[in-house]
Each structure stands twice: as C-alpha cells, then as structure tokens.
Coordinates of C-alpha atoms (C1' of nucleotides) in Angstrom, one line a residue:
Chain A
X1 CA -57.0 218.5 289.7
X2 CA -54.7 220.3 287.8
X3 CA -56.4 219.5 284.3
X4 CA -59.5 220.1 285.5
X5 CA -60.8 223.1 283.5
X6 CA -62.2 225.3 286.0
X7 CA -59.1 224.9 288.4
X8 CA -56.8 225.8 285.2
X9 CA -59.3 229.1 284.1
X10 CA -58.9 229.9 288.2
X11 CA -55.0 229.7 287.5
X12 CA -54.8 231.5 284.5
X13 CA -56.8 234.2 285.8
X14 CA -55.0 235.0 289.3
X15 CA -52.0 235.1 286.8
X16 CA -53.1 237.3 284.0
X17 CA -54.4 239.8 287.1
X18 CA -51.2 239.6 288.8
X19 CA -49.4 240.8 285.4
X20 CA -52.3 243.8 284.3
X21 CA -51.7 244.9 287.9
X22 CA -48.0 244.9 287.9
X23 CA -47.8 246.9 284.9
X24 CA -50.1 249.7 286.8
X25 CA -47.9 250.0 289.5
X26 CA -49.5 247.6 292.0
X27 CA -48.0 244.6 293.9
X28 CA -48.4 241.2 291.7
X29 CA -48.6 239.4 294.7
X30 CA -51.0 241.5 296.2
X31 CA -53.8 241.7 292.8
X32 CA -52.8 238.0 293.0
X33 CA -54.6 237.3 296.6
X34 CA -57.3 240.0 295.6
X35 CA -57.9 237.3 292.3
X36 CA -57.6 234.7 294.3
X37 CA -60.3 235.8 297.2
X38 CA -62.6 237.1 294.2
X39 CA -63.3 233.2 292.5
X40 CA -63.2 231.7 296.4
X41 CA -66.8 230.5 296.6
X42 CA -66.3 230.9 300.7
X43 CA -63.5 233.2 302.7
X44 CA -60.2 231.9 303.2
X45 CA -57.2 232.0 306.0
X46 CA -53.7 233.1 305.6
X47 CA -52.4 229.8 305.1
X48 CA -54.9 228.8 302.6
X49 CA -53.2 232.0 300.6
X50 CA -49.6 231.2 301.7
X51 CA -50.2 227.4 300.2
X52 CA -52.3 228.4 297.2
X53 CA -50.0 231.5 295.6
X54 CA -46.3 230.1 297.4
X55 CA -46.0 232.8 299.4
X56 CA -44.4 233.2 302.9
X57 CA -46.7 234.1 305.8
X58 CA -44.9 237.8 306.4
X59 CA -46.3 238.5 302.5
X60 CA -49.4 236.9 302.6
X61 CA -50.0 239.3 306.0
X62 CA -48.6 242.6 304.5
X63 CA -50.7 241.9 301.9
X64 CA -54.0 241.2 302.8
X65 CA -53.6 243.9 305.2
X66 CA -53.2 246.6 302.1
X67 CA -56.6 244.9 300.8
X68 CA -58.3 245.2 303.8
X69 CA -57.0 248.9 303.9
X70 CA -58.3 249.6 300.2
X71 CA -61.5 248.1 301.3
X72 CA -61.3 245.3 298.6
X73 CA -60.8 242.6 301.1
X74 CA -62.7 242.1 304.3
X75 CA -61.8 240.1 307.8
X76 CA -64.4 237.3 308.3
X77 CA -64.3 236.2 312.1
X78 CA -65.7 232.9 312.7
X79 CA -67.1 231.4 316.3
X80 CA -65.3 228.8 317.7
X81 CA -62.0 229.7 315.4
X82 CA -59.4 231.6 316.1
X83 CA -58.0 231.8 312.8
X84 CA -59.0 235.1 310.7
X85 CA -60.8 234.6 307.2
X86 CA -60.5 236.4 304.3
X87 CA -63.5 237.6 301.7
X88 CA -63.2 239.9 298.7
X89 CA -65.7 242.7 297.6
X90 CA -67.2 240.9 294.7
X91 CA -69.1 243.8 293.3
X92 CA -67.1 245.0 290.0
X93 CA -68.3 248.5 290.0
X94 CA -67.7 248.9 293.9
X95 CA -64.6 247.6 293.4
X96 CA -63.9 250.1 290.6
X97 CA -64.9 253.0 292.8
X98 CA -62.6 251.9 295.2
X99 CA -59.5 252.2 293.0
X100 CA -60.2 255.4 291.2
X101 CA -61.3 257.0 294.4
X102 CA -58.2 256.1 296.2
X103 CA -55.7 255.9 292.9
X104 CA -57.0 259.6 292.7
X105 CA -56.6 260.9 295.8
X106 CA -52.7 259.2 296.1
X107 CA -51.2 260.2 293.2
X108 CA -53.2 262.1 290.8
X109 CA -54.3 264.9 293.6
X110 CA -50.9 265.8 294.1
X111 CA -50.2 267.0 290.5
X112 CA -53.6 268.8 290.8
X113 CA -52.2 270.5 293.6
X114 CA -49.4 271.4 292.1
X115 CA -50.9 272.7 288.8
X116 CA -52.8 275.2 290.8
X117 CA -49.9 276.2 292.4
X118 CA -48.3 276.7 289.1
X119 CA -50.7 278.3 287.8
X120 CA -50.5 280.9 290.6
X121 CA -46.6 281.1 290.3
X122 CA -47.2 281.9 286.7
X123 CA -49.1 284.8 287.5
X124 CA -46.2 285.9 290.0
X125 CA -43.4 286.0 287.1
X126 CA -45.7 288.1 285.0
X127 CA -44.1 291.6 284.6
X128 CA -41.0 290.3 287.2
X129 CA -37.3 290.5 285.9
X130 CA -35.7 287.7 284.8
X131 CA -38.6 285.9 283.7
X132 CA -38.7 286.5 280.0
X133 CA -41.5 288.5 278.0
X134 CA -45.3 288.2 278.2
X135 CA -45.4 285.9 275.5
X136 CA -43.7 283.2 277.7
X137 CA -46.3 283.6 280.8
X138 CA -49.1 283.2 278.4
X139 CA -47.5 280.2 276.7
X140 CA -47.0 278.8 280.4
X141 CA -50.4 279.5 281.6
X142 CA -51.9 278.2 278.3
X143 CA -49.5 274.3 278.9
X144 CA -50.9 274.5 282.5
X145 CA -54.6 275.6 281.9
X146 CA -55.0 272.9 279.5
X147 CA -53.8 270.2 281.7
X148 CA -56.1 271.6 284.6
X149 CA -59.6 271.8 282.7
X150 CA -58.3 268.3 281.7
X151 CA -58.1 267.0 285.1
X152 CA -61.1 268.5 285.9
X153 CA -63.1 267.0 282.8
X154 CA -61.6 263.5 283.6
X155 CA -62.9 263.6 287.5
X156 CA -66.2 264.7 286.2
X157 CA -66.2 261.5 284.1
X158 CA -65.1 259.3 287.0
X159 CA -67.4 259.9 289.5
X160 CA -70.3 260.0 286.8
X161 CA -69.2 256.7 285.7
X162 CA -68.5 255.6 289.3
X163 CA -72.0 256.8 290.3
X164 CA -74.5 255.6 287.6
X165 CA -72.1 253.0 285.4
X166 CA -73.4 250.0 286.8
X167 CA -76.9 250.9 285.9
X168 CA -75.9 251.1 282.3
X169 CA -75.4 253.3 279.7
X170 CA -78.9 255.0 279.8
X171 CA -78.9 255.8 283.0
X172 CA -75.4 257.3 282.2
X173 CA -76.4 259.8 279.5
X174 CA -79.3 260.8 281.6
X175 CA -76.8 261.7 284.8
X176 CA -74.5 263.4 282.2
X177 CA -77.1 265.4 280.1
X178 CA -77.9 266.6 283.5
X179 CA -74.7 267.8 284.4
X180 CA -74.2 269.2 281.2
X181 CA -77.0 271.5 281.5
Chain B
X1 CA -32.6 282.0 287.2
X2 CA -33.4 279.6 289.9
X3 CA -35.7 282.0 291.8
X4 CA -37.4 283.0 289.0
X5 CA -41.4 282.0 289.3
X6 CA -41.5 280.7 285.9
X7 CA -38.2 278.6 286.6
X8 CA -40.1 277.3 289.4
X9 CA -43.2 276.3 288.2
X10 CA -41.9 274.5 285.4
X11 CA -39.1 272.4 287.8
X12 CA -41.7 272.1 290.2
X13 CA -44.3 270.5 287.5
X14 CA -42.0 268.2 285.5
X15 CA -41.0 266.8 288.9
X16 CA -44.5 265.8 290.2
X17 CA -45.2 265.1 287.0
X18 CA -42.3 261.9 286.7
X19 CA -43.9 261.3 290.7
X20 CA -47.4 261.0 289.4
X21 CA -46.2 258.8 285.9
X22 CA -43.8 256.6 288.2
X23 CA -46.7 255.6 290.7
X24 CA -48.8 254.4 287.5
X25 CA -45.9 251.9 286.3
X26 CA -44.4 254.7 284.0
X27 CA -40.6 255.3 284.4
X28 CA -40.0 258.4 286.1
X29 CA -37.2 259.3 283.8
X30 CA -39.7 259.1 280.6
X31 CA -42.1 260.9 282.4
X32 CA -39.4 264.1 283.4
X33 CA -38.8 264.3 279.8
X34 CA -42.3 264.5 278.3
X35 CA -43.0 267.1 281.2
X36 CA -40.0 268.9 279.7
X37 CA -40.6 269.0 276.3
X38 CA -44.7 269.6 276.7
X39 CA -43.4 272.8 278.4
X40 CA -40.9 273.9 275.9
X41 CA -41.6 276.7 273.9
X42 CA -39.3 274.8 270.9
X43 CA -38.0 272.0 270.2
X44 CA -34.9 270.7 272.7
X45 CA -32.0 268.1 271.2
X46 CA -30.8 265.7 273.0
X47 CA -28.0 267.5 274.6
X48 CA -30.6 270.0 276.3
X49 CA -32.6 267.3 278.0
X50 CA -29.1 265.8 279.3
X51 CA -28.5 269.0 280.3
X52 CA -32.0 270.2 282.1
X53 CA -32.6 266.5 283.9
X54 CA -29.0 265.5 284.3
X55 CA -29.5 262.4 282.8
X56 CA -26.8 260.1 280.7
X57 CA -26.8 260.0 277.4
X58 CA -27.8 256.5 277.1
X59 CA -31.1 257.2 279.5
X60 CA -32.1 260.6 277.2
X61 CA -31.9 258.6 273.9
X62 CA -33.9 255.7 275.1
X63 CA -36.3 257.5 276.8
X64 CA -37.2 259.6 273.7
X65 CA -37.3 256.7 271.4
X66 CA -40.4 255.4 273.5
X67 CA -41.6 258.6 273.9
X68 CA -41.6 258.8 270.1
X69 CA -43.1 254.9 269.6
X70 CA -45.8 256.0 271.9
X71 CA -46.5 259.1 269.7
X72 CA -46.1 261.2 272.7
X73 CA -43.0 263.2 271.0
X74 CA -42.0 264.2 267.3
X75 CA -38.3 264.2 265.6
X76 CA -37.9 267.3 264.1
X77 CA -34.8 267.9 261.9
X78 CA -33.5 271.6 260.6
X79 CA -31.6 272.4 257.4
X80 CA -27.9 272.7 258.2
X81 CA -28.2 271.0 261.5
X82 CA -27.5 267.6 261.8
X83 CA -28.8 267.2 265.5
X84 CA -32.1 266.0 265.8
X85 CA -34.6 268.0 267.8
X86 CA -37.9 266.6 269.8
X87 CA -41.0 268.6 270.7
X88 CA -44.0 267.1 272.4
X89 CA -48.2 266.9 271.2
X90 CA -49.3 269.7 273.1
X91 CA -52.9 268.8 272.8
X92 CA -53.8 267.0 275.9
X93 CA -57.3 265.3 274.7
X94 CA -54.7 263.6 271.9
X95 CA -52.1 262.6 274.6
X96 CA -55.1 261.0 276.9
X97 CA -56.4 259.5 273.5
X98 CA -52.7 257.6 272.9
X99 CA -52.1 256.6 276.1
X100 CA -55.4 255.0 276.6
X101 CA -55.3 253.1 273.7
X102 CA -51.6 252.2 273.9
X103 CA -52.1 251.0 277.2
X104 CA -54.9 249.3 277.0
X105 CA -53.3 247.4 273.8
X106 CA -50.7 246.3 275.6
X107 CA -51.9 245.8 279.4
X108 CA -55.6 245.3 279.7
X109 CA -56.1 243.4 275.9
X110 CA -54.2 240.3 277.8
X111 CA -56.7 240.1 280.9
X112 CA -59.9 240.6 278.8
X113 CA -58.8 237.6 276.3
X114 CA -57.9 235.8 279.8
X115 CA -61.3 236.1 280.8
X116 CA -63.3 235.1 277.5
X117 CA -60.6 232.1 278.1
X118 CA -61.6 231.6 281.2
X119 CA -65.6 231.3 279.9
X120 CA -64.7 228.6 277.2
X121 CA -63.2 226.7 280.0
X122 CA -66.0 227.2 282.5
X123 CA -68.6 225.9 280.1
X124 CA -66.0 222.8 279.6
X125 CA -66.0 222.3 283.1
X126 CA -69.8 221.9 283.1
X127 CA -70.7 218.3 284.1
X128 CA -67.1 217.3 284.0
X129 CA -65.8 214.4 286.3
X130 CA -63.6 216.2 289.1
X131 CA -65.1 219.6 288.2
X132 CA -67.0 220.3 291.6
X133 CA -70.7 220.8 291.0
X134 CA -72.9 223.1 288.8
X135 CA -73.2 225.4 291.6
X136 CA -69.3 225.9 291.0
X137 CA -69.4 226.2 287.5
X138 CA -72.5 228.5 287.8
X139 CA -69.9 230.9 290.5
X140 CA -67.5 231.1 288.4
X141 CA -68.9 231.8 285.4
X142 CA -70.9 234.5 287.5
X143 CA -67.8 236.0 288.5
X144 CA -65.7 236.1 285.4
X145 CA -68.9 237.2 283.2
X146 CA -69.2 240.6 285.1
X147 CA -65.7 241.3 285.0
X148 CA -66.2 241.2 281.5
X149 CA -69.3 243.3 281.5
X150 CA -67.3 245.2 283.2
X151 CA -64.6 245.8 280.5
X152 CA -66.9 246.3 278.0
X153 CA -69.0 249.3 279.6
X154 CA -65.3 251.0 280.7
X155 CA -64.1 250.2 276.9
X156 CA -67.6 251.8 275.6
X157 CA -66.6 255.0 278.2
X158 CA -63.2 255.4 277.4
X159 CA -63.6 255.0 273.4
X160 CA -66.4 257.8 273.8
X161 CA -64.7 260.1 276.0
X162 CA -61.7 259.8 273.5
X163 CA -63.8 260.9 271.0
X164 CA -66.0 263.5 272.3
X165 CA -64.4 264.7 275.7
X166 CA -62.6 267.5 274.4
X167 CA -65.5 269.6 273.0
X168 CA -66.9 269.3 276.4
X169 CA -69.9 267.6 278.2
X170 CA -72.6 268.6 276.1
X171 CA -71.7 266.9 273.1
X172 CA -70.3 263.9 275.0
X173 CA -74.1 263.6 277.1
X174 CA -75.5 263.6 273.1
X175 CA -72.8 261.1 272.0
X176 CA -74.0 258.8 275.2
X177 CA -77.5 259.4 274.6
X178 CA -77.0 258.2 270.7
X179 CA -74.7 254.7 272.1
X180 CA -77.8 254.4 275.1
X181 CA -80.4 253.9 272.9
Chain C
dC1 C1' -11.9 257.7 251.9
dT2 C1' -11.4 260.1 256.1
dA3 C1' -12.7 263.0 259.7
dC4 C1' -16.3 264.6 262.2
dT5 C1' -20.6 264.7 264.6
dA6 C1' -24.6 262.6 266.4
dT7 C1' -27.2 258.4 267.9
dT8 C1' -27.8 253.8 269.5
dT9 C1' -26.7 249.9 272.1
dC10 C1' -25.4 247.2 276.0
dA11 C1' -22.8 245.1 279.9
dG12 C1' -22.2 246.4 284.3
dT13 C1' -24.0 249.0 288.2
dA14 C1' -27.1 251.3 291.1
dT15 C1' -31.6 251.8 293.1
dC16 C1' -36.0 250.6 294.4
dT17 C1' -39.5 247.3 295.5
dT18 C1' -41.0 243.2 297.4
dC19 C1' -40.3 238.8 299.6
dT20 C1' -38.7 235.6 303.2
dG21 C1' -38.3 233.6 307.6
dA22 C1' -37.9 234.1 312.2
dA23 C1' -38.6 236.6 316.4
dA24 C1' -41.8 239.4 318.8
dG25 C1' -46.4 240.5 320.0
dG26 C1' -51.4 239.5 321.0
dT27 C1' -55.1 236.9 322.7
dC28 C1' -57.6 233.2 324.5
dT29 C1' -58.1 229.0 327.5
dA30 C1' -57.3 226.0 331.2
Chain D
dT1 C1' -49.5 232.1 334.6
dA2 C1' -48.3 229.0 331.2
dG3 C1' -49.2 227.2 326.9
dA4 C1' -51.3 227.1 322.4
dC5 C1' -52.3 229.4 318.4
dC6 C1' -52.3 233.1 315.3
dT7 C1' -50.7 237.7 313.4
dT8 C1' -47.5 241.3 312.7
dT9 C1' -43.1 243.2 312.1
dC10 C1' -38.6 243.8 310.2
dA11 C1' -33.6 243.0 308.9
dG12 C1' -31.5 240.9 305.4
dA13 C1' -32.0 238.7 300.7
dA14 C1' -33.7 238.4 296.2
dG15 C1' -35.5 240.3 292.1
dA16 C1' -37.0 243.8 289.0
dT17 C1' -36.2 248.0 286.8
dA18 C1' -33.7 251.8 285.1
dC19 C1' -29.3 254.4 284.5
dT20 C1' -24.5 255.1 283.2
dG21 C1' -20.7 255.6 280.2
dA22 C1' -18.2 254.0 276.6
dA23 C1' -17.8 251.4 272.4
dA24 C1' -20.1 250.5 268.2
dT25 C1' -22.9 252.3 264.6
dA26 C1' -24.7 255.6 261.4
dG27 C1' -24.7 259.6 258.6
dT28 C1' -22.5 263.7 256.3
dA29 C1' -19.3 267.0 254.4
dG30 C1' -14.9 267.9 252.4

DNA sequence: CTACTATTTCAGTATCTTCTGAAAGGTCTA
DNA sequence: TAGACCTTTCAGAAGATACTGAAATAGTAG
C-alpha cells in the first residue's frame, strides 16, 4: 500500500501542505486534515483522521472544528450513524475566497484601522508643541498615505480576483477595465 | 514626548504592524524593526533600535541581517563613523514586490513542485496492481490539476500586479487585457 | 602591535503554540 | 433511567520559535 503511487503522491501532498501552511501562520496539523479531506474521494470520521495523520482525538476535534468554522470543511450526517463525517470544499477558488476574506478581516483590517487612525493623529500633532516642525508631519503622512492607498489597491485586487478569477483571465481584464473607468 | 500625537502614531503603528507580520508567520521582532526604520526620517544604528524596541543586542543584529537578505533594509556607512547605520525601502509597491517573490521562492515553490510530483505519480498509478481503479486515478488527478491551475492564474496575478500595480488600475486592466488575449 | 569600537554568534532560557489523554458532556435507544 | 457511543474540553506536557547576554570575531586608528 505504501508503494503504491497514488497513496505515496496522497502522502507527499498532505505533507508539503502541512509545511506551506505552517510557514503562513496556520496549524500544520490543521492544513494537514484540510489536505487530507480535499483527496478523500467520500467524507470521513474523526477516527479515520486520528488513524490516518497520528493524531489524538482532542486534536483531530479542535481541528476540524476550526475548518468547519472557516467554512472549508463541512459536517456530513449520515442515517442510521451516529458518528459525524467529514467533507472538504473542493472548489479551489471558493476555497481561496475563503482565506483571503477571513485572513483579511483577522489580521490585515486591524492595521487598516490603525493607519486611519494614524493618519488622523498626524493631523492632530500638526502645529502642536513638542511635535517637531511641518516637515516631519508631512513626512509622517506621506509613510502612512502610501501604505493606505496600498491597502486599498491590494483589496481592490482581491475581491476582483476572488470574484471573476476562476472564469479566467479575460473575464478578469473585462471586470478590471470596468473598474478602472 | 510620550503624549505627543506624532509619538503616538508611530508607537501605535510599528506595534500593529509586528501584530499583523507575526500572524502571517513573520517574527514580530523583525517586523517592529522594519515598522521602525520605514518611519525614520534617517537612518538608525543599531544602538537606536535597541534603544526604541528594547530589544538585546543579539535580537537587533539578527533581525537586521534578514531584513537586509530580504532587501527590505540597506547598510549605510558615514565617513568618520565606524557604526553602521540601516534605513528601510520606503517604496511600498517594491517592498510588496520582494516579499512576494521571496516568499513565494521559498514557501509556495515547494508545494507547486509537490503537486507536478504528485501528477507524474498519478499517471504511474494508472492501471497499476493495488492502485484502486481509474475512477481513483481520474479523482485525484482532478484534484491535484486544479490546484495547480490554481497556482498558475495566482502566479500570472501576482507577477502582473507586481509590475503594474503601482501606476494604478488603468494600466494594470491594459496589462491584463494584453496577457487575456 | 595594541587598544578600542562595533558586530556577530550561540548556548541557555523564556515564551508561545499546539498536542495529548482522560474526564466531562451530549444524545440516542431500549 | 441506564448504557452505549460519540464529541468536546482542558490541564499538563511537548515542541517550536525567538530572545538574551556575553564571549568571540572583525575592523580601525594610533
């Protein structure tokens, strides 16, 4: 079983997704069930998880329960079974969608925030003692400007690409000419 | 000094800004420092960012070594001053540039070659004793072949908007348009 | 060469994250 | 209501990551 190509490409992939996830901040184990649901041809239970990746039951249950909260993973009840099933969202561009959308509004909204609010504090010191000449406002509110019309660019971008991505790049340049009109 | 709006707004920002770098698999620390020196009107030594982020010694000099690997922060040495000084790229199109590529180098090269792996070993599979049948082989290679379309499209997004996003959507919707057809 | 100044390295430590395993909690059936 | 079965929770353990502080290294001027 082991040496059977398809079961090794399987292995090698949960791995490799458990490692790019890890270096972006998110639970190996976790992207390692998410891999794992996303090649199971049908839905599986906690203990096929728990016997598949090594993991103890308490993991495999905080962790799918995270999925199911991103919306990458969803509950499968079956009739006659009490046992709860597990299937992934096997659409790439949803699940891209998902990420950015929820990435963005966890920990990239926060230093939006705060920009603005920078940006507002700058114009505060302007003129105040203390708080060095004009020159250093307008160097301030040039560093933060910058980064803020870059944010804004970038979520342009995303939900652009979220929107019409999987319909290609045509599409794409149509949405985006349209926007930049 | 403390009180000062200016003050604020610049502790305020290179805090959230180590927040938002350490929730995206960036240390913290790194972050703090970049945030320090992209908001310095001059270049800082060593000493100064010891001083401003009460770091060690140790942490500072590591820290701005990767910063300066990744291109993110320049050595700058003065006549009759044998301290080194560090200032940061200011322009934030360039900074989004590095760390896309760098990172995708080093943390998203490893799954796509995983998953062109994973396609050679599929087609292996294909009529192999053991293998399950060609209604496996045909899942899986579904599944792994629009991840991979996947990659390609967001690789085809990010190269563009590295090139063209800074001079704003119009050009980038003509750049898309040219790629599109 | 020596003294002086600045930078790098690294073993030990601290901190943060994630996992484990077992107990507690739910739910269904007889 | 008891018993079977499954899931969740959480205190303690393990592991990963990053920091500290001091010794080693490097460079410069006299």
């Amino acid at each position: 079983m082991r040496e059977n190509p398809l079961e090794q490409a399987r292995l090698l992939f949960i791995r490799r997704w458990g490692e790019m996830a890890a270096s972006w901040g998110i639970s190996r184990t976790m992207a390692e069930i998410h891999a794992l649901l996303y090649l199971a041809p049908e839905p599986l239970c906690t203990d096929d998880v728990m016997e598949q990746l090594e993991v103890s039951r308490g993991s495999a249950s905080t962790n799918l329960r995270q999925l199911e909260n991103w919306a990458l993973v969803f509950r499968i009840h079956r009739r006659n079974d009490r046992k709860e099933y597990f299937e992934a969202e096997t659409d790439v561009w949803q699940m891209f969608e998902i990420i950015i959308r929820e990435r963005r509004r966890r920990e990239v909204q926060p230093i939006v925030e705060t920009i603005e609010r920078c940006l507002t504090l700058v114009e505060d010191g302007r003129g105040k003692s203390g708080a060095g000449g004009p020159a250093d406002v307008d160097a301030f509110k040039k560093r933060f400007t910058e980064i803020r019309d870059f944010t804004e660019a970038m979520n342009g971008v995303f939900n652009l690409v979220s929107k019409a991505g999987r319909l290609g790049l045509k599409p794409l340049a149509k949405q985006l000419a349209r926007l930049a009109r």
